[in-house]
Coordinates of C-alpha atoms (C1' of nucleotides) and ligand atoms in Angstrom, one line a residue:
Chain A
M1 CA 0.0 0.0 0.0
D2 CA 1.3 3.4 -1.0
I3 CA 0.6 6.1 1.4
I4 CA 2.0 9.7 2.0
F5 CA 2.1 10.7 5.7
N6 CA 1.8 14.3 6.8
D7 CA 2.6 15.5 3.3
Q8 CA 6.1 14.7 3.8
K9 CA 7.2 11.3 4.7
V10 CA 6.5 9.1 1.8
V11 CA 5.9 5.5 2.7
S12 CA 5.2 2.3 0.7
I13 CA 4.5 -0.6 2.8
S14 CA 4.4 -4.3 2.0
T15 CA 1.5 -5.7 3.9
E16 CA 3.3 -9.0 4.6
K17 CA 6.3 -7.2 6.0
M18 CA 4.3 -4.9 8.1
F19 CA 2.2 -7.6 9.7
G20 CA 4.6 -10.4 10.0
D21 CA 6.4 -8.6 12.7
K22 CA 4.7 -8.0 16.1
E23 CA 6.4 -4.8 16.8
L24 CA 6.0 -3.3 13.4
R25 CA 2.3 -4.3 13.7
S26 CA 1.8 -2.3 16.9
N27 CA 3.7 0.6 15.5
A28 CA 1.5 0.5 12.4
K29 CA -1.7 0.5 14.7
V30 CA -0.4 3.7 16.3
L31 CA 0.5 5.3 13.0
F32 CA -2.7 4.5 11.2
E33 CA -5.1 5.3 14.1
N34 CA -3.5 8.6 15.0
S35 CA -5.9 11.1 13.3
G36 CA -3.2 13.8 13.7
I37 CA -1.1 12.0 11.1
L38 CA -2.7 12.8 7.8
K39 CA -2.7 10.3 5.1
I40 CA -2.8 10.7 1.3
G41 CA -3.3 7.8 -1.0
H42 CA -5.1 6.3 -3.9
G43 CA -8.1 4.1 -3.0
F44 CA -8.2 4.1 0.8
K45 CA -11.2 1.8 1.0
R46 CA -9.0 -1.1 -0.1
I47 CA -6.4 0.0 2.4
A48 CA -8.8 0.5 5.2
K49 CA -10.2 -3.0 4.7
I50 CA -6.8 -4.6 4.8
L51 CA -6.0 -2.8 8.0
L52 CA -9.4 -3.7 9.6
E53 CA -8.5 -7.4 8.9
R54 CA -5.4 -6.7 11.2
G55 CA -7.6 -4.9 13.8
I56 CA -6.6 -1.4 12.7
H57 CA -9.1 1.4 12.2
I58 CA -7.6 3.9 9.9
K59 CA -8.1 7.6 10.8
G60 CA -6.8 10.9 9.4
I61 CA -7.5 10.4 5.7
E62 CA -6.6 13.7 4.1
F63 CA -6.9 13.0 0.4
D64 CA -7.7 10.2 -1.9
T65 CA -6.7 10.7 -5.5
E66 CA -9.1 8.1 -6.7
L67 CA -12.1 9.7 -5.1
A68 CA -10.9 13.2 -6.2
A69 CA -10.8 12.0 -9.8
Y70 CA -14.2 10.4 -9.6
L71 CA -15.7 13.7 -8.3
L72 CA -14.0 15.6 -11.2
N73 CA -15.1 13.0 -13.8
S74 CA -17.7 10.5 -12.8
D75 CA -18.0 8.8 -16.1
L76 CA -14.5 7.5 -16.4
Q77 CA -14.4 3.7 -16.7
D78 CA -11.3 3.0 -14.8
F79 CA -9.7 5.0 -11.9
D80 CA -6.3 3.2 -11.8
L81 CA -3.5 5.4 -10.7
N82 CA -1.9 5.0 -14.0
K83 CA -5.0 6.0 -16.0
I84 CA -5.7 9.0 -13.7
Y85 CA -2.1 10.2 -13.9
F86 CA -2.0 9.8 -17.7
I87 CA -5.2 11.8 -18.1
E88 CA -3.8 14.5 -15.9
F89 CA -0.3 14.8 -17.0
G90 CA -0.1 12.8 -20.3
D91 CA 2.5 10.5 -18.9
N92 CA 2.8 7.0 -17.5
V93 CA 3.7 6.1 -14.0
S94 CA 6.6 3.7 -13.5
F95 CA 6.1 0.6 -11.5
D96 CA 8.6 1.4 -8.8
V97 CA 7.5 2.6 -5.4
K98 CA 9.1 6.1 -5.7
S99 CA 7.3 6.8 -8.9
R100 CA 4.0 5.8 -7.6
L101 CA 4.3 7.9 -4.5
S102 CA 5.5 11.0 -6.4
A103 CA 2.6 10.4 -8.8
I104 CA 0.1 10.5 -5.9
S105 CA 1.7 13.5 -4.6
A106 CA 1.6 15.4 -7.9
L107 CA -1.9 14.2 -8.5
K108 CA -3.1 15.5 -5.1
K109 CA -1.8 19.0 -5.8
S110 CA -3.4 19.2 -9.2
L111 CA -6.7 17.6 -8.4
W112 CA -7.2 19.6 -5.2
E113 CA -6.9 22.8 -7.2
K114 CA -9.6 21.5 -9.6
L115 CA -11.9 20.3 -6.9
K116 CA -11.7 23.7 -5.3
L117 CA -12.3 25.5 -8.6
N118 CA -15.3 23.4 -9.2
G119 CA -16.8 23.5 -5.7
L120 CA -16.3 19.9 -5.1
L121 CA -14.0 20.0 -2.0
K122 CA -16.8 19.8 0.6
L123 CA -18.3 16.7 -1.2
L124 CA -14.8 15.1 -1.0
E125 CA -14.0 16.1 2.5
D126 CA -17.4 15.8 4.2
V127 CA -18.8 12.9 2.2
E128 CA -16.6 10.6 0.1
L129 CA -13.5 10.5 2.3
P130 CA -15.3 9.9 5.6
L131 CA -17.5 7.4 3.8
S132 CA -14.7 5.2 2.3
P133 CA -13.5 3.6 5.6
I134 CA -17.2 3.2 6.6
L135 CA -17.8 1.1 3.4
A136 CA -14.6 -0.8 4.2
E137 CA -16.1 -1.7 7.6
M138 CA -19.4 -2.7 6.2
E139 CA -17.6 -5.0 3.7
F140 CA -15.5 -6.4 6.4
V141 CA -18.4 -7.0 8.8
G142 CA -20.6 -8.8 6.1
I143 CA -24.0 -10.2 6.7
N144 CA -25.0 -13.6 8.2
V145 CA -26.5 -16.1 5.7
N146 CA -28.6 -19.1 6.4
Q147 CA -26.9 -21.7 4.2
K148 CA -29.5 -24.3 5.1
N149 CA -32.2 -22.2 3.7
I150 CA -30.3 -21.8 0.4
E151 CA -29.6 -25.5 0.3
I152 CA -33.3 -26.3 0.7
L153 CA -34.2 -23.8 -2.0
S154 CA -31.5 -25.2 -4.2
K155 CA -33.2 -28.7 -4.0
K156 CA -36.7 -27.4 -4.6
T157 CA -35.7 -25.3 -7.7
E158 CA -33.5 -27.9 -9.1
E159 CA -36.4 -30.4 -9.1
Q160 CA -38.9 -27.9 -10.6
I161 CA -36.3 -26.9 -13.4
K162 CA -36.0 -30.6 -14.3
N163 CA -39.8 -31.1 -14.6
L164 CA -40.1 -27.9 -16.6
E165 CA -37.4 -28.9 -19.0
K166 CA -39.1 -32.3 -19.6
D167 CA -42.6 -30.6 -20.2
I168 CA -41.0 -27.9 -22.5
Y169 CA -39.2 -30.6 -24.6
K170 CA -42.4 -32.5 -24.9
F171 CA -44.3 -29.5 -26.3
A172 CA -41.4 -28.7 -28.6
G173 CA -41.1 -32.2 -29.8
E174 CA -37.4 -32.0 -29.4
E175 CA -34.6 -31.2 -26.9
F176 CA -32.9 -27.8 -27.1
N177 CA -31.2 -25.3 -25.0
I178 CA -34.0 -23.3 -23.4
S179 CA -31.5 -20.8 -22.2
S180 CA -30.4 -19.9 -25.8
P181 CA -32.7 -17.1 -27.1
Q182 CA -31.7 -18.1 -30.6
Q183 CA -32.7 -21.8 -30.2
L184 CA -35.8 -20.8 -28.2
A185 CA -37.0 -18.4 -31.0
H186 CA -36.4 -21.2 -33.5
I187 CA -38.6 -23.6 -31.6
L188 CA -41.4 -21.1 -31.0
F189 CA -41.6 -19.4 -34.3
T190 CA -40.3 -22.1 -36.8
V191 CA -41.1 -25.5 -35.2
L192 CA -44.2 -24.6 -33.4
G193 CA -45.1 -21.8 -35.8
L194 CA -46.4 -19.3 -33.3
K195 CA -48.0 -16.4 -35.2
G196 CA -48.2 -13.7 -32.4
K197 CA -46.4 -10.6 -33.3
V198 CA -43.1 -10.2 -31.5
R199 CA -40.7 -7.3 -31.6
K200 CA -37.2 -7.5 -32.9
T201 CA -34.1 -7.2 -30.8
G202 CA -31.7 -4.3 -31.4
K203 CA -29.8 -6.6 -33.8
G204 CA -32.9 -7.8 -35.6
A205 CA -33.5 -11.2 -34.0
L206 CA -36.9 -12.1 -32.8
S207 CA -37.2 -11.1 -29.2
T208 CA -37.9 -13.7 -26.5
A209 CA -37.9 -11.3 -23.7
A210 CA -40.5 -12.0 -21.0
A211 CA -42.7 -9.0 -22.0
E212 CA -42.9 -10.4 -25.5
L213 CA -43.5 -14.0 -24.5
E214 CA -46.3 -12.9 -22.2
K215 CA -48.2 -11.8 -25.3
L216 CA -48.0 -15.3 -26.6
S217 CA -49.2 -17.1 -23.5
E218 CA -52.7 -17.5 -24.9
E219 CA -51.4 -19.0 -28.0
H220 CA -49.5 -22.0 -26.6
P221 CA -49.1 -23.6 -23.1
I222 CA -45.3 -23.8 -23.6
I223 CA -45.0 -20.1 -23.0
D224 CA -45.9 -20.1 -19.3
L225 CA -43.5 -23.0 -18.8
I226 CA -40.7 -21.1 -20.4
L227 CA -41.4 -18.0 -18.3
K228 CA -41.4 -20.1 -15.1
Y229 CA -38.2 -21.8 -16.3
R230 CA -36.6 -18.4 -16.8
E231 CA -37.6 -17.3 -13.3
L232 CA -36.2 -20.4 -11.7
Q233 CA -33.0 -20.6 -13.9
K234 CA -32.3 -16.9 -12.9
L235 CA -32.7 -17.6 -9.2
K236 CA -30.5 -20.7 -9.5
T237 CA -27.6 -19.4 -11.5
T238 CA -27.5 -15.8 -10.3
Y239 CA -28.2 -16.3 -6.6
I240 CA -28.5 -19.9 -5.2
E241 CA -25.5 -21.4 -6.9
P242 CA -22.8 -18.6 -6.5
F243 CA -23.7 -17.5 -3.1
P244 CA -22.7 -20.4 -0.9
S245 CA -19.1 -20.4 -2.3
L246 CA -18.8 -16.7 -1.4
I247 CA -19.7 -17.3 2.2
D248 CA -16.8 -17.1 4.7
S249 CA -16.9 -20.6 6.1
K250 CA -15.4 -19.5 9.4
T251 CA -18.1 -16.9 10.2
G252 CA -20.9 -17.9 8.0
R253 CA -21.0 -14.3 6.7
L254 CA -21.1 -12.9 3.2
H255 CA -19.1 -10.0 2.1
T256 CA -19.8 -7.6 -0.8
T257 CA -17.4 -5.0 -2.3
Y258 CA -18.8 -1.6 -2.8
N259 CA -17.6 0.4 -5.7
Q260 CA -17.5 4.1 -4.7
T261 CA -16.5 5.3 -8.2
G262 CA -18.7 3.0 -10.3
T263 CA -21.6 5.1 -11.3
T264 CA -22.0 8.3 -13.2
T265 CA -24.6 9.8 -10.8
G266 CA -22.9 9.3 -7.4
R267 CA -24.6 6.1 -6.4
L268 CA -22.6 3.2 -5.0
S269 CA -22.5 -0.1 -6.8
S270 CA -22.0 -3.5 -5.2
Q271 CA -20.2 -6.5 -6.5
N272 CA -18.9 -10.1 -5.8
P273 CA -21.8 -10.6 -4.9
N274 CA -24.0 -7.6 -5.7
L275 CA -26.1 -7.3 -2.5
Q276 CA -28.0 -4.4 -4.0
N277 CA -30.2 -6.5 -6.2
I278 CA -31.2 -9.4 -4.0
P279 CA -34.7 -10.5 -5.1
A280 CA -37.6 -8.9 -3.4
R281 CA -40.7 -9.1 -5.6
T282 CA -41.7 -12.8 -6.3
E283 CA -42.6 -15.3 -3.7
L284 CA -39.5 -17.3 -4.6
G285 CA -37.3 -14.2 -4.5
Q286 CA -38.6 -13.5 -1.0
E287 CA -37.7 -17.0 0.0
F288 CA -34.1 -16.4 -1.1
R289 CA -34.1 -13.0 0.7
R290 CA -35.2 -15.0 3.8
S291 CA -31.6 -16.4 3.8
F292 CA -30.2 -13.1 5.0
V293 CA -30.5 -13.4 8.8
A294 CA -29.6 -11.6 12.0
D295 CA -27.1 -13.1 14.2
K296 CA -28.4 -14.9 17.3
G297 CA -29.6 -12.3 19.8
F298 CA -29.8 -9.7 17.0
Q299 CA -32.4 -8.2 14.8
L300 CA -32.1 -6.8 11.2
I301 CA -33.5 -3.3 10.9
S302 CA -34.1 -1.8 7.6
F303 CA -34.4 2.0 7.1
D304 CA -35.7 3.0 3.6
Y305 CA -36.5 6.6 2.5
S306 CA -40.1 7.0 1.4
Q307 CA -40.5 8.0 -2.2
L308 CA -37.2 9.4 -2.2
E309 CA -36.5 10.7 -5.7
L310 CA -40.0 12.1 -6.0
R311 CA -39.4 14.2 -2.8
I312 CA -36.2 15.4 -4.2
V313 CA -37.6 16.4 -7.5
A314 CA -40.3 18.2 -5.7
H315 CA -37.7 20.1 -4.0
I316 CA -35.4 20.8 -6.9
S317 CA -38.2 21.8 -9.2
N318 CA -40.0 23.7 -6.5
D319 CA -43.2 22.2 -7.8
E320 CA -46.1 23.5 -5.8
K321 CA -48.5 20.6 -6.2
M322 CA -45.9 17.9 -5.5
M323 CA -44.6 19.8 -2.5
E324 CA -48.0 20.2 -1.1
A325 CA -48.7 16.5 -1.6
F326 CA -45.7 15.5 0.4
K327 CA -46.5 18.1 3.2
R328 CA -49.9 16.5 3.4
G329 CA -48.2 13.1 3.8
E330 CA -49.5 11.7 0.6
D331 CA -48.1 8.6 -1.1
I332 CA -47.9 9.4 -4.8
H333 CA -46.9 5.8 -5.8
T334 CA -50.1 4.6 -4.2
R335 CA -52.1 7.4 -5.9
T336 CA -50.7 6.3 -9.3
A337 CA -51.4 2.7 -8.7
A338 CA -55.0 3.3 -7.7
E339 CA -55.5 5.5 -10.8
I340 CA -53.8 3.0 -13.2
F341 CA -55.3 -0.2 -11.8
E342 CA -58.7 1.5 -11.2
V343 CA -59.0 0.6 -7.5
S344 CA -59.3 2.6 -4.3
A345 CA -56.0 3.5 -2.6
D346 CA -56.7 0.9 0.2
K347 CA -56.9 -1.8 -2.4
V348 CA -53.5 -1.1 -3.8
T349 CA -51.2 -4.2 -3.3
K350 CA -47.4 -4.2 -3.0
S351 CA -47.1 -5.4 -6.6
M352 CA -49.4 -2.7 -7.9
R353 CA -47.4 -0.1 -6.0
R354 CA -44.1 -1.3 -7.4
D355 CA -45.4 -1.0 -10.9
A356 CA -46.7 2.4 -10.2
K357 CA -43.1 3.3 -9.1
T358 CA -41.9 2.3 -12.5
L359 CA -44.5 4.5 -14.0
N360 CA -43.9 7.6 -11.8
F361 CA -40.1 7.4 -12.2
G362 CA -40.5 6.5 -15.9
V363 CA -42.5 9.5 -16.8
L364 CA -40.3 11.7 -14.7
Y365 CA -37.2 10.6 -16.6
G366 CA -38.7 10.7 -20.0
M367 CA -40.7 7.6 -20.7
G368 CA -42.8 7.8 -23.8
Q369 CA -46.3 6.5 -24.4
M370 CA -45.2 3.3 -25.8
G371 CA -42.9 2.6 -22.9
F372 CA -45.7 3.6 -20.5
Q373 CA -48.1 1.2 -22.3
R374 CA -45.7 -1.6 -22.0
A375 CA -45.0 -1.0 -18.4
S376 CA -48.7 -0.5 -17.4
G377 CA -50.7 -2.6 -19.8
V378 CA -53.2 0.3 -20.4
T379 CA -54.3 1.5 -23.9
R380 CA -52.3 4.0 -25.9
E381 CA -55.0 6.6 -25.1
R382 CA -54.8 6.1 -21.4
A383 CA -50.9 6.1 -21.6
K384 CA -50.9 9.4 -23.4
E385 CA -53.5 10.8 -21.1
F386 CA -51.7 9.8 -18.0
I387 CA -48.4 11.5 -19.2
R388 CA -50.2 14.6 -20.2
K389 CA -52.0 14.9 -16.9
Y390 CA -48.8 14.2 -14.9
M391 CA -47.0 17.0 -16.7
E392 CA -50.0 19.3 -16.2
E393 CA -50.5 18.6 -12.6
F394 CA -46.7 18.7 -11.9
S395 CA -46.0 21.6 -14.2
G396 CA -43.0 22.6 -12.0
V397 CA -41.5 19.2 -12.6
A398 CA -42.2 19.6 -16.3
A399 CA -40.5 22.9 -16.2
Y400 CA -37.6 21.4 -14.4
M401 CA -37.1 18.8 -17.2
E402 CA -37.1 21.5 -19.7
Q403 CA -34.7 23.7 -17.9
T404 CA -32.3 20.9 -17.0
K405 CA -32.0 19.9 -20.7
Q406 CA -31.3 23.5 -21.6
S407 CA -28.7 23.9 -18.8
A408 CA -27.0 20.6 -19.8
Y409 CA -26.7 21.7 -23.4
Q410 CA -25.4 25.0 -22.4
K411 CA -22.9 23.9 -19.7
G412 CA -22.1 20.4 -20.9
Y413 CA -22.7 19.0 -17.4
V414 CA -25.5 18.7 -14.9
S415 CA -25.2 18.7 -11.1
T416 CA -26.8 17.8 -7.7
I417 CA -27.9 20.3 -5.1
F418 CA -24.6 19.6 -3.5
G419 CA -22.5 20.2 -6.6
R420 CA -21.7 16.7 -7.7
R421 CA -21.4 16.7 -11.5
R422 CA -22.0 14.6 -14.5
K423 CA -20.5 15.5 -17.8
L424 CA -22.7 15.0 -20.8
E425 CA -20.8 15.4 -24.0
G426 CA -23.2 13.3 -25.9
I427 CA -25.8 16.0 -25.7
K428 CA -23.9 17.9 -28.4
S429 CA -24.1 15.0 -30.8
N430 CA -25.6 15.3 -34.2
I431 CA -27.5 11.9 -33.8
P432 CA -31.0 12.7 -32.5
E433 CA -31.2 9.4 -30.7
L434 CA -28.0 10.3 -28.7
I435 CA -29.3 13.7 -27.9
R436 CA -32.6 12.5 -26.6
Q437 CA -30.6 9.8 -24.6
A438 CA -28.3 12.5 -23.2
E439 CA -31.3 14.6 -22.2
R440 CA -32.9 11.9 -20.2
M441 CA -29.6 11.2 -18.5
A442 CA -29.4 14.9 -17.7
I443 CA -32.9 15.0 -16.2
N444 CA -32.1 11.9 -14.1
M445 CA -28.7 12.7 -12.7
P446 CA -29.5 15.7 -10.4
V447 CA -32.3 13.7 -8.8
Q448 CA -30.7 10.3 -8.5
G449 CA -27.4 12.0 -7.6
T450 CA -28.9 14.1 -4.9
A451 CA -30.4 11.0 -3.4
A452 CA -27.0 9.5 -3.4
D453 CA -25.5 12.5 -1.8
L454 CA -28.1 12.4 0.9
I455 CA -27.9 8.8 1.9
K456 CA -24.1 9.0 1.8
M457 CA -24.3 12.0 4.3
A458 CA -26.7 10.0 6.4
M459 CA -24.3 7.0 6.5
V460 CA -21.5 9.2 7.7
K461 CA -23.8 10.7 10.5
V462 CA -25.3 7.5 11.5
H463 CA -22.0 5.7 11.6
N464 CA -20.5 8.3 13.8
F465 CA -23.6 8.2 16.0
V466 CA -23.4 4.5 16.4
H467 CA -19.7 4.4 17.0
E468 CA -19.8 7.1 19.6
N469 CA -22.6 5.5 21.5
L470 CA -22.4 1.8 21.0
S471 CA -20.0 -1.0 20.5
H472 CA -19.7 -3.2 17.5
E473 CA -21.4 -6.0 19.6
E474 CA -24.4 -3.8 20.0
A475 CA -25.1 -2.4 16.5
R476 CA -23.5 -2.3 13.1
M477 CA -24.4 -1.1 9.7
L478 CA -24.3 -3.8 7.1
L479 CA -25.7 -2.8 3.7
Q480 CA -26.6 0.2 1.7
V481 CA -29.2 -0.4 -1.1
H482 CA -29.3 3.1 -2.7
D483 CA -31.9 4.7 -0.4
E484 CA -32.0 1.9 2.3
L485 CA -29.7 1.1 5.2
L486 CA -29.7 -2.3 6.8
F487 CA -28.4 -2.6 10.4
E488 CA -27.8 -5.5 12.7
V489 CA -28.7 -4.5 16.2
R490 CA -28.8 -6.3 19.5
A491 CA -32.4 -7.2 19.9
D492 CA -32.9 -5.3 23.2
L493 CA -31.6 -2.1 21.5
A494 CA -33.7 -2.3 18.4
Q495 CA -36.5 -0.2 19.6
K496 CA -34.4 2.7 20.7
L497 CA -31.9 2.7 17.9
S498 CA -34.7 2.6 15.4
K499 CA -35.8 6.0 16.6
D500 CA -32.3 7.5 16.7
I501 CA -31.3 6.3 13.2
R502 CA -34.6 7.2 11.7
D503 CA -34.1 10.8 13.2
I504 CA -30.7 11.1 11.8
M505 CA -31.7 10.0 8.4
E506 CA -34.9 12.1 8.2
N507 CA -33.1 15.2 9.2
V508 CA -29.8 14.7 7.4
F509 CA -30.4 17.7 5.3
K510 CA -33.5 20.0 5.2
I511 CA -35.3 20.2 1.9
S512 CA -38.6 21.8 1.2
V513 CA -40.6 18.7 1.8
P514 CA -40.3 16.2 4.6
L515 CA -37.9 13.3 4.3
T516 CA -39.5 10.3 5.8
V517 CA -38.1 6.9 6.5
D518 CA -39.8 3.6 6.8
V519 CA -38.4 1.4 9.4
K520 CA -38.8 -2.4 9.4
C521 CA -37.4 -5.0 11.8
G522 CA -37.1 -8.8 11.7
D523 CA -35.0 -11.9 12.1
N524 CA -34.5 -12.0 8.4
W525 CA -34.4 -9.6 5.5
S526 CA -37.8 -10.8 4.2
D527 CA -40.1 -11.1 7.1
M528 CA -40.0 -7.7 8.6
R529 CA -42.7 -5.8 10.6
S530 CA -43.0 -2.0 10.4
L531 CA -41.9 0.0 13.4
S532 CA -44.1 3.1 14.0
V533 CA -42.7 6.6 14.4
N534 CA -42.8 6.9 18.2
Chain B
dT1 C1' -9.5 -21.2 -24.3
dG2 C1' -10.9 -16.7 -23.4
dG3 C1' -12.6 -12.2 -24.4
dA4 C1' -16.3 -9.2 -26.6
dC5 C1' -20.8 -8.9 -27.6
dG6 C1' -25.8 -9.7 -27.4
dT7 C1' -29.7 -10.9 -24.9
dG8 C1' -32.1 -11.3 -20.8
dC9 C1' -33.3 -10.0 -16.0
dC10 C1' -32.6 -9.0 -10.8
dA11 C1' -32.6 -4.7 -7.8
dC12 C1' -33.1 0.5 -6.6
Chain C
dA1 C1' -38.1 -3.5 -27.7
dA2 C1' -38.9 1.1 -26.9
dA3 C1' -38.2 8.4 -25.8
dC4 C1' -37.6 6.1 -17.9
dG5 C1' -32.5 6.2 -15.4
dT6 C1' -28.6 3.7 -12.4
dG7 C1' -26.2 -0.7 -11.7
dG8 C1' -24.2 -6.4 -11.8
dC9 C1' -24.3 -10.8 -13.5
dA10 C1' -25.3 -15.3 -16.2
dC11 C1' -25.7 -17.4 -20.4
dG12 C1' -24.9 -18.4 -25.4
dT13 C1' -22.6 -17.1 -29.5
dC14 C1' -18.9 -15.8 -32.2
dC15 C1' -14.2 -15.2 -33.3
dA16 C1' -9.3 -15.0 -32.6
Ligands
DGT601 N1 -35.6 5.7 -12.8 C1 -36.0 4.8 -11.9 N2 -35.6 5.0 -10.7 C2 -36.0 4.1 -9.8 C3 -36.8 2.9 -10.1 N3 -37.0 2.2 -9.0 C4 -36.4 2.9 -8.1 N4 -35.8 4.0 -8.5 C5 -35.0 5.0 -7.7 C6 -36.0 6.1 -7.2 C7 -36.4 5.8 -5.9 O1 -36.8 6.8 -5.2 C8 -35.1 5.1 -5.4 C9 -35.4 4.1 -4.2 O2 -36.2 3.0 -4.6 P1 -37.4 2.5 -3.7 O3 -37.8 1.1 -4.2 O4 -37.0 2.5 -2.3 O5 -38.6 3.4 -4.0 P2 -39.1 4.7 -3.3 O6 -38.2 5.3 -2.3 O7 -39.5 5.7 -4.4 O8 -40.5 4.3 -2.7 P3 -40.8 3.6 -1.2 O9 -41.6 4.6 -0.6 O10 -39.5 3.4 -0.6 O11 -41.5 2.4 -1.6 O12 -34.6 4.4 -6.4 C10 -37.1 2.8 -11.5 O13 -37.9 1.9 -11.9 N5 -36.7 3.8 -12.4
MN602 MN1 -37.5 4.1 -0.8
MN603 MN1 -35.4 1.3 -1.3

DNA sequence: TGGACGTGCCAC
DNA sequence: AAACGTGGCACGTCCA
């Protein structure tokens, strides 16, 4: 690990060397945990995690050239020291230690000036820098997994998949690879001769996407079997099979890796495994989610911002109607669901509300009538009418959309209310399709990015609160899922901590509408009961 | 054999 | 599939 201490003493440490020796190790602890000794480096999250594995909690991170580069240009693919240095100075960094450290030093000076110039220093110092060791800790702590539950689920789905395969081959009259869209299309449209109109994919092949197959389900019983097969196969190959091998056999816990520089908007991403896309919707998905469990004597508590990006766009656009709705405590997702599905608000199911989310955010971020139709199932006329009325009712939001496009075109970038930026070169293209696409990106980023800023700030505040008041044996933050934080808390503290953490999250930053947080608590990540405000 | 690409689908 | 956006990941196919 290459680190510059106190802007002077330049050190590169081989981990093996440092931790092989008892004395060096205790010296290292003193050095790294001294917040008065300022550290400069490239990618401190990785370093912080290595140190945590040796019982050291790093403090005094002054500057991280990787995070600085990310704030200055969030759409870079790769934030390698070499790449960043080359972009900055048009030269390569040699492999030797001295070169790496002087590269970091030079980058720090140069990037610091640019951050200051672009008003990004506060985001770096108050948000990204303090967040990085927190993410390292969350990765290090991991989440407890019930392997038995996954095992049982595995047997069940395996059996079902086998049976489905048999039935599908029988209908098809031959065996083929159901997972191959090409072979599947051949069976459906050539062998079985299905006549239902199906869209072409981008490259011109007949689409076998679920939305298309659903339209054929009346025409042949094989369709429903294929859809079920897809659902089970997805669960099996993406979740059930890979997860057990990723569990730490000593602790039974599963550790993700967060990427703090992986999105153009400021969101985090999660990989190996991705714990931000654990199934939640279907019955089967919920069964898998049930495998994420609290330690003995602990509870999982989930804190999820209510309608987060709608509240943010209400604030950014200063939309009177939307602001009023939130001040009255309305649920706009539920309202949309009631309207689209033509039921009263109290008859809106979870599934209907999730579909309404797609519509509300879809329209906000530029969904057309066709897209709305597909997502909602309503007629062309009703789709068109809904979008028109949405823009009419929330005229402030409509104005925001227009103004943001203009501003993006004029400045070449858009930004969140805290100044995080996304460059949008594509908006100056000559290709209409690329312009439209860039426009939609422009509308989305300030909202999604502000949401990311807010939850990052909340994470820092909540983490500080928890560490100042409790030990790791009492409460720990496990996961972030974009607008949700998942904690593992000693059962007897759950009630009180729920209130404290909710308060911190709801008051993280005052905007023109209330921010509210839904709190749920349970033994696993699936069966959770709501905790009320008091 | 392995990487790039296309298709598809999970979450927010 | 597309005039919603942001991701990660698995599989099949094609090609070097
Ligand atoms: N563009 C887009 N953004 C989405 C979509 N689904 C979720 N998001 C974004 C906007 C949401 O505010 C944010 C958090 O997702 P949630 O599932 O928690 O929804 P939300 O907070 O809006 O409603 P909630 O009250 O928590 O059920 O993620 C989507 O389908 N499209
Ligand atoms: Mn939410
Ligand atoms: Mn959420």
